PDB file of C-alpha atoms in Angstrom:
ATOM      1  CA  UNK U   1     -16.927 -32.436  52.850  1.00  0.00           C
ATOM      2  CA  UNK U   2     -13.789 -34.000  51.300  1.00  0.00           C
ATOM      3  CA  UNK U   3     -11.527 -32.185  49.061  1.00  0.00           C
ATOM      4  CA  UNK U   4      -9.114 -33.739  46.613  1.00  0.00           C
ATOM      5  CA  UNK U   5      -5.942 -32.160  45.393  1.00  0.00           C
ATOM      6  CA  UNK U   6      -4.824 -33.867  42.226  1.00  0.00           C
ATOM      7  CA  UNK U   7      -0.970 -33.679  41.409  1.00  0.00           C
ATOM      8  CA  UNK U   8      -0.477 -32.220  37.911  1.00  0.00           C
ATOM      9  CA  UNK U   9       3.121 -32.269  38.170  1.00  0.00           C
ATOM     10  CA  UNK U  10       3.293 -36.079  37.948  1.00  0.00           C
ATOM     11  CA  UNK U  11       3.979 -36.191  34.151  1.00  0.00           C
ATOM     12  CA  UNK U  12       7.476 -34.457  34.874  1.00  0.00           C
ATOM     13  CA  UNK U  13      10.002 -34.846  37.324  1.00  0.00           C
ATOM     14  CA  UNK U  14      11.864 -31.763  38.939  1.00  0.00           C
ATOM     15  CA  UNK U  15      15.077 -33.179  36.795  1.00  0.00           C
ATOM     16  CA  UNK U  16      13.030 -32.621  33.599  1.00  0.00           C
ATOM     17  CA  UNK U  17      11.993 -28.835  34.953  1.00  0.00           C
ATOM     18  CA  UNK U  18      15.668 -27.909  35.656  1.00  0.00           C
ATOM     19  CA  UNK U  19      17.079 -29.731  32.407  1.00  0.00           C
ATOM     20  CA  UNK U  20      14.860 -28.199  30.038  1.00  0.00           C
ATOM     21  CA  UNK U  21      14.702 -24.651  31.552  1.00  0.00           C
ATOM     22  CA  UNK U  22      18.651 -24.882  31.884  1.00  0.00           C
ATOM     23  CA  UNK U  23      19.353 -26.378  28.152  1.00  0.00           C
ATOM     24  CA  UNK U  24      16.919 -23.818  26.660  1.00  0.00           C
ATOM     25  CA  UNK U  25      18.788 -20.989  28.589  1.00  0.00           C
ATOM     26  CA  UNK U  26      22.264 -22.441  27.534  1.00  0.00           C
ATOM     27  CA  UNK U  27      20.886 -22.873  23.758  1.00  0.00           C
ATOM     28  CA  UNK U  28      19.627 -19.659  23.249  1.00  0.00           C
ATOM     29  CA  UNK U  29      22.390 -17.788  24.697  1.00  0.00           C
ATOM     30  CA  UNK U  30      24.452 -19.414  22.166  1.00  0.00           C
ATOM     31  CA  UNK U  31      21.925 -18.352  19.513  1.00  0.00           C
ATOM     32  CA  UNK U  32      22.064 -14.930  21.227  1.00  0.00           C
ATOM     33  CA  UNK U  33      25.921 -14.546  20.563  1.00  0.00           C
ATOM     34  CA  UNK U  34      25.633 -15.972  17.212  1.00  0.00           C
ATOM     35  CA  UNK U  35      23.119 -13.365  16.488  1.00  0.00           C
ATOM     36  CA  UNK U  36      25.238 -10.252  17.986  1.00  0.00           C
ATOM     37  CA  UNK U  37      28.153 -11.664  16.191  1.00  0.00           C
ATOM     38  CA  UNK U  38      26.616 -11.759  12.796  1.00  0.00           C
ATOM     39  CA  UNK U  39      24.700  -8.874  12.937  1.00  0.00           C
ATOM     40  CA  UNK U  40      25.638  -6.239  10.095  1.00  0.00           C
ATOM     41  CA  UNK U  41      23.362  -3.246  10.469  1.00  0.00           C
ATOM     42  CA  UNK U  42      22.628  -0.590  13.048  1.00  0.00           C
ATOM     43  CA  UNK U  43      19.375  -1.644  14.149  1.00  0.00           C
ATOM     44  CA  UNK U  44      20.966  -3.894  16.872  1.00  0.00           C
ATOM     45  CA  UNK U  45      18.876  -4.453  19.946  1.00  0.00           C
ATOM     46  CA  UNK U  46      20.120  -5.720  23.437  1.00  0.00           C
ATOM     47  CA  UNK U  47      16.138  -6.250  24.418  1.00  0.00           C
ATOM     48  CA  UNK U  48      15.760  -8.247  21.470  1.00  0.00           C
ATOM     49  CA  UNK U  49      18.432 -10.472  22.105  1.00  0.00           C
ATOM     50  CA  UNK U  50      17.290 -11.097  25.613  1.00  0.00           C
ATOM     51  CA  UNK U  51      14.078 -11.659  24.610  1.00  0.00           C
ATOM     52  CA  UNK U  52      15.107 -14.566  22.433  1.00  0.00           C
ATOM     53  CA  UNK U  53      16.458 -16.188  25.484  1.00  0.00           C
ATOM     54  CA  UNK U  54      13.189 -15.356  27.520  1.00  0.00           C
ATOM     55  CA  UNK U  55      11.057 -16.860  24.507  1.00  0.00           C
ATOM     56  CA  UNK U  56      13.180 -20.202  24.424  1.00  0.00           C
ATOM     57  CA  UNK U  57      12.642 -20.752  28.165  1.00  0.00           C
ATOM     58  CA  UNK U  58       8.869 -19.711  28.248  1.00  0.00           C
ATOM     59  CA  UNK U  59       8.380 -22.084  25.327  1.00  0.00           C
ATOM     60  CA  UNK U  60      10.176 -25.147  27.073  1.00  0.00           C
ATOM     61  CA  UNK U  61       8.153 -24.421  30.177  1.00  0.00           C
ATOM     62  CA  UNK U  62       4.976 -24.343  27.910  1.00  0.00           C
ATOM     63  CA  UNK U  63       5.738 -27.623  26.408  1.00  0.00           C
ATOM     64  CA  UNK U  64       6.315 -29.301  29.965  1.00  0.00           C
ATOM     65  CA  UNK U  65       2.712 -28.002  31.156  1.00  0.00           C
ATOM     66  CA  UNK U  66       1.223 -29.327  28.032  1.00  0.00           C
ATOM     67  CA  UNK U  67       2.906 -32.658  27.831  1.00  0.00           C
ATOM     68  CA  UNK U  68       0.465 -35.056  25.649  1.00  0.00           C
ATOM     69  CA  UNK U  69      -2.699 -33.301  27.050  1.00  0.00           C
ATOM     70  CA  UNK U  70      -4.755 -31.949  24.170  1.00  0.00           C
ATOM     71  CA  UNK U  71      -6.962 -30.392  26.598  1.00  0.00           C
ATOM     72  CA  UNK U  72      -4.321 -28.337  28.207  1.00  0.00           C
ATOM     73  CA  UNK U  73      -2.786 -27.548  24.552  1.00  0.00           C
ATOM     74  CA  UNK U  74      -5.972 -25.995  23.396  1.00  0.00           C
ATOM     75  CA  UNK U  75      -6.332 -23.982  26.897  1.00  0.00           C
ATOM     76  CA  UNK U  76      -2.936 -22.508  26.267  1.00  0.00           C
ATOM     77  CA  UNK U  77      -3.542 -21.700  22.496  1.00  0.00           C
ATOM     78  CA  UNK U  78      -6.718 -19.914  23.821  1.00  0.00           C
ATOM     79  CA  UNK U  79      -4.804 -18.043  26.589  1.00  0.00           C
ATOM     80  CA  UNK U  80      -1.930 -16.996  24.243  1.00  0.00           C
ATOM     81  CA  UNK U  81      -4.320 -15.831  21.325  1.00  0.00           C
ATOM     82  CA  UNK U  82      -5.178 -12.808  23.499  1.00  0.00           C
ATOM     83  CA  UNK U  83      -1.486 -11.416  23.105  1.00  0.00           C
ATOM     84  CA  UNK U  84      -0.491  -8.887  20.860  1.00  0.00           C
ATOM     85  CA  UNK U  85       2.544  -7.664  19.824  1.00  0.00           C
ATOM     86  CA  UNK U  86       2.960  -4.209  18.208  1.00  0.00           C
ATOM     87  CA  UNK U  87       6.494  -3.869  17.723  1.00  0.00           C
ATOM     88  CA  UNK U  88       7.482  -4.111  13.983  1.00  0.00           C
ATOM     89  CA  UNK U  89      10.478  -6.642  13.257  1.00  0.00           C
ATOM     90  CA  UNK U  90      13.178  -4.389  11.597  1.00  0.00           C
ATOM     91  CA  UNK U  91      14.741  -7.198   9.509  1.00  0.00           C
ATOM     92  CA  UNK U  92      13.336 -10.596   8.076  1.00  0.00           C
ATOM     93  CA  UNK U  93      16.392 -12.321   9.536  1.00  0.00           C
ATOM     94  CA  UNK U  94      15.230 -11.559  13.124  1.00  0.00           C
ATOM     95  CA  UNK U  95      12.095 -13.886  12.122  1.00  0.00           C
ATOM     96  CA  UNK U  96      14.262 -16.505  11.720  1.00  0.00           C
ATOM     97  CA  UNK U  97      16.024 -16.385  15.047  1.00  0.00           C
ATOM     98  CA  UNK U  98      12.439 -16.101  16.829  1.00  0.00           C
ATOM     99  CA  UNK U  99      11.604 -19.039  15.056  1.00  0.00           C
ATOM    100  CA  UNK U 100      14.637 -21.076  16.012  1.00  0.00           C
ATOM    101  CA  UNK U 101      14.532 -20.219  19.690  1.00  0.00           C
ATOM    102  CA  UNK U 102      11.031 -21.309  19.730  1.00  0.00           C
ATOM    103  CA  UNK U 103      11.977 -24.659  17.930  1.00  0.00           C
ATOM    104  CA  UNK U 104      14.869 -25.037  20.784  1.00  0.00           C
ATOM    105  CA  UNK U 105      12.447 -24.236  23.430  1.00  0.00           C
ATOM    106  CA  UNK U 106       9.974 -26.876  22.103  1.00  0.00           C
ATOM    107  CA  UNK U 107      12.407 -29.775  21.722  1.00  0.00           C
ATOM    108  CA  UNK U 108      13.955 -28.856  25.074  1.00  0.00           C
ATOM    109  CA  UNK U 109      10.352 -28.681  26.761  1.00  0.00           C
ATOM    110  CA  UNK U 110       9.474 -31.898  25.009  1.00  0.00           C
ATOM    111  CA  UNK U 111      12.787 -33.729  26.362  1.00  0.00           C
ATOM    112  CA  UNK U 112      14.466 -33.988  23.306  1.00  0.00           C
ATOM    113  CA  UNK U 113      18.001 -32.591  24.618  1.00  0.00           C
ATOM    114  CA  UNK U 114      20.028 -34.368  21.874  1.00  0.00           C
ATOM    115  CA  UNK U 115      17.938 -32.982  19.221  1.00  0.00           C
ATOM    116  CA  UNK U 116      17.900 -29.299  20.955  1.00  0.00           C
ATOM    117  CA  UNK U 117      21.591 -29.230  21.170  1.00  0.00           C
ATOM    118  CA  UNK U 118      22.471 -30.761  17.784  1.00  0.00           C
ATOM    119  CA  UNK U 119      19.929 -28.430  15.846  1.00  0.00           C
ATOM    120  CA  UNK U 120      21.278 -25.391  17.828  1.00  0.00           C
ATOM    121  CA  UNK U 121      25.008 -26.203  16.800  1.00  0.00           C
ATOM    122  CA  UNK U 122      24.019 -27.245  13.242  1.00  0.00           C
ATOM    123  CA  UNK U 123      21.945 -24.055  12.497  1.00  0.00           C
ATOM    124  CA  UNK U 124      24.297 -21.758  14.003  1.00  0.00           C
ATOM    125  CA  UNK U 125      27.168 -22.980  12.167  1.00  0.00           C
ATOM    126  CA  UNK U 126      25.271 -22.423   8.781  1.00  0.00           C
ATOM    127  CA  UNK U 127      24.702 -18.898  10.094  1.00  0.00           C
ATOM    128  CA  UNK U 128      28.280 -18.338  10.675  1.00  0.00           C
ATOM    129  CA  UNK U 129      29.339 -19.697   7.391  1.00  0.00           C
ATOM    130  CA  UNK U 130      26.854 -17.601   5.729  1.00  0.00           C
ATOM    131  CA  UNK U 131      28.016 -14.406   7.444  1.00  0.00           C
ATOM    132  CA  UNK U 132      31.840 -15.584   7.257  1.00  0.00           C
ATOM    133  CA  UNK U 133      31.653 -16.136   3.579  1.00  0.00           C
ATOM    134  CA  UNK U 134      28.839 -13.386   2.591  1.00  0.00           C
ATOM    135  CA  UNK U 135      26.536 -15.665   1.222  1.00  0.00           C
ATOM    136  CA  UNK U 136      23.794 -14.681  -1.596  1.00  0.00           C
ATOM    137  CA  UNK U 137      25.090 -10.979  -1.344  1.00  0.00           C
ATOM    138  CA  UNK U 138      24.274  -9.104  -4.529  1.00  0.00           C
ATOM    139  CA  UNK U 139      26.772  -6.643  -5.761  1.00  0.00           C
ATOM    140  CA  UNK U 140      24.586  -3.975  -7.250  1.00  0.00           C
ATOM    141  CA  UNK U 141      24.535  -0.484  -6.104  1.00  0.00           C
ATOM    142  CA  UNK U 142      21.141   1.091  -6.529  1.00  0.00           C
ATOM    143  CA  UNK U 143      20.201   4.768  -6.288  1.00  0.00           C
ATOM    144  CA  UNK U 144      16.827   6.476  -4.991  1.00  0.00           C
ATOM    145  CA  UNK U 145      16.289   9.499  -7.483  1.00  0.00           C
ATOM    146  CA  UNK U 146      13.840  12.589  -6.175  1.00  0.00           C
ATOM    147  CA  UNK U 147      13.263  14.863  -9.030  1.00  0.00           C
ATOM    148  CA  UNK U 148      10.866  18.007  -8.637  1.00  0.00           C
ATOM    149  CA  UNK U 149       9.457  19.328 -12.268  1.00  0.00           C
ATOM    150  CA  UNK U 150       6.780  21.660 -13.063  1.00  0.00           C
ATOM    151  CA  UNK U 151       3.658  20.009 -14.223  1.00  0.00           C
ATOM    152  CA  UNK U 152       3.387  18.655 -17.662  1.00  0.00           C
ATOM    153  CA  UNK U 153       4.504  15.326 -19.599  1.00  0.00           C
ATOM    154  CA  UNK U 154       6.904  16.971 -21.392  1.00  0.00           C
ATOM    155  CA  UNK U 155       9.220  17.316 -18.249  1.00  0.00           C
ATOM    156  CA  UNK U 156       8.679  13.525 -17.429  1.00  0.00           C
ATOM    157  CA  UNK U 157       9.981  12.851 -20.721  1.00  0.00           C
ATOM    158  CA  UNK U 158      13.156  14.980 -20.367  1.00  0.00           C
ATOM    159  CA  UNK U 159      13.789  13.558 -16.840  1.00  0.00           C
ATOM    160  CA  UNK U 160      13.482   9.876 -18.560  1.00  0.00           C
ATOM    161  CA  UNK U 161      15.787  11.000 -21.523  1.00  0.00           C
ATOM    162  CA  UNK U 162      18.535  12.057 -18.738  1.00  0.00           C
ATOM    163  CA  UNK U 163      17.962   8.962 -16.682  1.00  0.00           C
ATOM    164  CA  UNK U 164      18.678   6.872 -20.055  1.00  0.00           C
ATOM    165  CA  UNK U 165      22.030   8.555 -20.750  1.00  0.00           C
ATOM    166  CA  UNK U 166      23.424   7.958 -17.160  1.00  0.00           C
ATOM    167  CA  UNK U 167      21.496   4.782 -15.823  1.00  0.00           C
ATOM    168  CA  UNK U 168      21.693   1.313 -17.153  1.00  0.00           C
ATOM    169  CA  UNK U 169      18.232   0.717 -15.707  1.00  0.00           C
ATOM    170  CA  UNK U 170      15.528   2.656 -13.813  1.00  0.00           C
ATOM    171  CA  UNK U 171      11.933   2.557 -12.385  1.00  0.00           C
ATOM    172  CA  UNK U 172       9.366   5.252 -11.788  1.00  0.00           C
ATOM    173  CA  UNK U 173       8.012   4.283  -7.984  1.00  0.00           C
ATOM    174  CA  UNK U 174       5.904   6.976  -7.308  1.00  0.00           C
ATOM    175  CA  UNK U 175       4.356  10.519  -8.398  1.00  0.00           C
ATOM    176  CA  UNK U 176       3.674  13.128  -5.584  1.00  0.00           C
ATOM    177  CA  UNK U 177       2.592  16.857  -5.680  1.00  0.00           C
ATOM    178  CA  UNK U 178       4.765  19.307  -4.050  1.00  0.00           C
ATOM    179  CA  UNK U 179       4.328  22.846  -3.110  1.00  0.00           C
ATOM    180  CA  UNK U 180       0.662  22.967  -3.183  1.00  0.00           C
ATOM    181  CA  UNK U 181       0.602  21.490  -6.724  1.00  0.00           C
ATOM    182  CA  UNK U 182       3.204  24.002  -8.164  1.00  0.00           C
ATOM    183  CA  UNK U 183       5.603  21.120  -8.749  1.00  0.00           C
ATOM    184  CA  UNK U 184       5.512  17.243  -9.380  1.00  0.00           C
ATOM    185  CA  UNK U 185       8.013  15.218  -7.204  1.00  0.00           C
ATOM    186  CA  UNK U 186       9.087  11.881  -9.395  1.00  0.00           C
ATOM    187  CA  UNK U 187      10.624   9.172  -7.428  1.00  0.00           C
ATOM    188  CA  UNK U 188      12.850   6.635  -9.196  1.00  0.00           C
ATOM    189  CA  UNK U 189      14.865   3.640  -8.595  1.00  0.00           C
ATOM    190  CA  UNK U 190      18.036   3.407 -10.669  1.00  0.00           C
ATOM    191  CA  UNK U 191      21.290   1.842 -11.277  1.00  0.00           C
ATOM    192  CA  UNK U 192      24.241   4.181 -12.737  1.00  0.00           C
ATOM    193  CA  UNK U 193      26.104   3.164 -15.523  1.00  0.00           C
ATOM    194  CA  UNK U 194      29.879   2.593 -15.136  1.00  0.00           C
ATOM    195  CA  UNK U 195      31.685   5.984 -15.533  1.00  0.00           C
ATOM    196  CA  UNK U 196      28.761   7.966 -14.238  1.00  0.00           C
ATOM    197  CA  UNK U 197      28.440   9.275 -10.981  1.00  0.00           C
ATOM    198  CA  UNK U 198      25.717  11.281  -8.650  1.00  0.00           C
ATOM    199  CA  UNK U 199      27.126  14.205  -9.343  1.00  0.00           C
ATOM    200  CA  UNK U 200      27.048  13.879 -13.249  1.00  0.00           C
ATOM    201  CA  UNK U 201      23.154  12.533 -12.806  1.00  0.00           C
ATOM    202  CA  UNK U 202      22.275  15.348 -10.798  1.00  0.00           C
ATOM    203  CA  UNK U 203      23.711  17.815 -13.312  1.00  0.00           C
ATOM    204  CA  UNK U 204      21.733  16.261 -16.102  1.00  0.00           C
ATOM    205  CA  UNK U 205      18.497  16.494 -14.181  1.00  0.00           C
ATOM    206  CA  UNK U 206      19.055  20.002 -13.208  1.00  0.00           C
ATOM    207  CA  UNK U 207      19.488  20.906 -17.166  1.00  0.00           C
ATOM    208  CA  UNK U 208      15.932  19.562 -17.660  1.00  0.00           C
ATOM    209  CA  UNK U 209      13.866  20.608 -14.667  1.00  0.00           C
ATOM    210  CA  UNK U 210      14.266  24.038 -14.736  1.00  0.00           C
ATOM    211  CA  UNK U 211      16.493  24.342 -11.521  1.00  0.00           C
ATOM    212  CA  UNK U 212      14.304  22.465  -9.269  1.00  0.00           C
ATOM    213  CA  UNK U 213      15.311  20.176  -6.638  1.00  0.00           C
ATOM    214  CA  UNK U 214      17.182  17.022  -7.324  1.00  0.00           C
ATOM    215  CA  UNK U 215      18.071  14.139  -4.548  1.00  0.00           C
ATOM    216  CA  UNK U 216      20.067  11.128  -5.280  1.00  0.00           C
ATOM    217  CA  UNK U 217      20.363   8.843  -2.432  1.00  0.00           C
ATOM    218  CA  UNK U 218      22.881   5.759  -2.521  1.00  0.00           C
ATOM    219  CA  UNK U 219      22.773   3.379   0.451  1.00  0.00           C
ATOM    220  CA  UNK U 220      23.194   5.557   3.529  1.00  0.00           C
ATOM    221  CA  UNK U 221      25.121   8.241   1.623  1.00  0.00           C
ATOM    222  CA  UNK U 222      23.155  11.177   0.103  1.00  0.00           C
ATOM    223  CA  UNK U 223      24.011  13.584  -2.824  1.00  0.00           C
ATOM    224  CA  UNK U 224      21.800  16.792  -2.651  1.00  0.00           C
ATOM    225  CA  UNK U 225      21.663  19.845  -4.665  1.00  0.00           C
TER     226      UNK U 225
END
């Protein structure tokens, strides 16, 4: 019996492997640095940035394996479809970086080295510019207002009257039962008028809700009474 071993590496050379993996590592590292440099919130994760680099290199390797073979492409899609990720993305911006490193890995793996480099530099410059000049920011400070009132529509009307006096706009988000049904909690999003403060709003609401709990949240600050 004669067993033939087919060389499956004939579609790419050792240089292609080294170049694709090295380039995807370098470009993904640049993207990771840009992500860290432009991250604003407290949810920064070192593990996430390291994962970006790993994803870029893995995608490059997958593209080398697939090449122009359609059968391999379908086999890999079927194999990868069993993978499930249960970690929630903290920010929508993070999704963009995932797609970016995937695109870079695909370009490097299909040996479009110039495209991978130029696209990485260009997109990273755009990200840095948006961060530097704070593009598309909306300078509107909104509050979350939580008011507990006795059951009854008359109290709802009194709360809304107080909001009208102190807020330029507001919207009822939810109504919940509190203290076993003895109270009703009203949750609003609101924007204070110029000259009105959270303390003014709390004072006005306390006058109409029979002294029950009132909470006004502004960003990461909380004013509570």
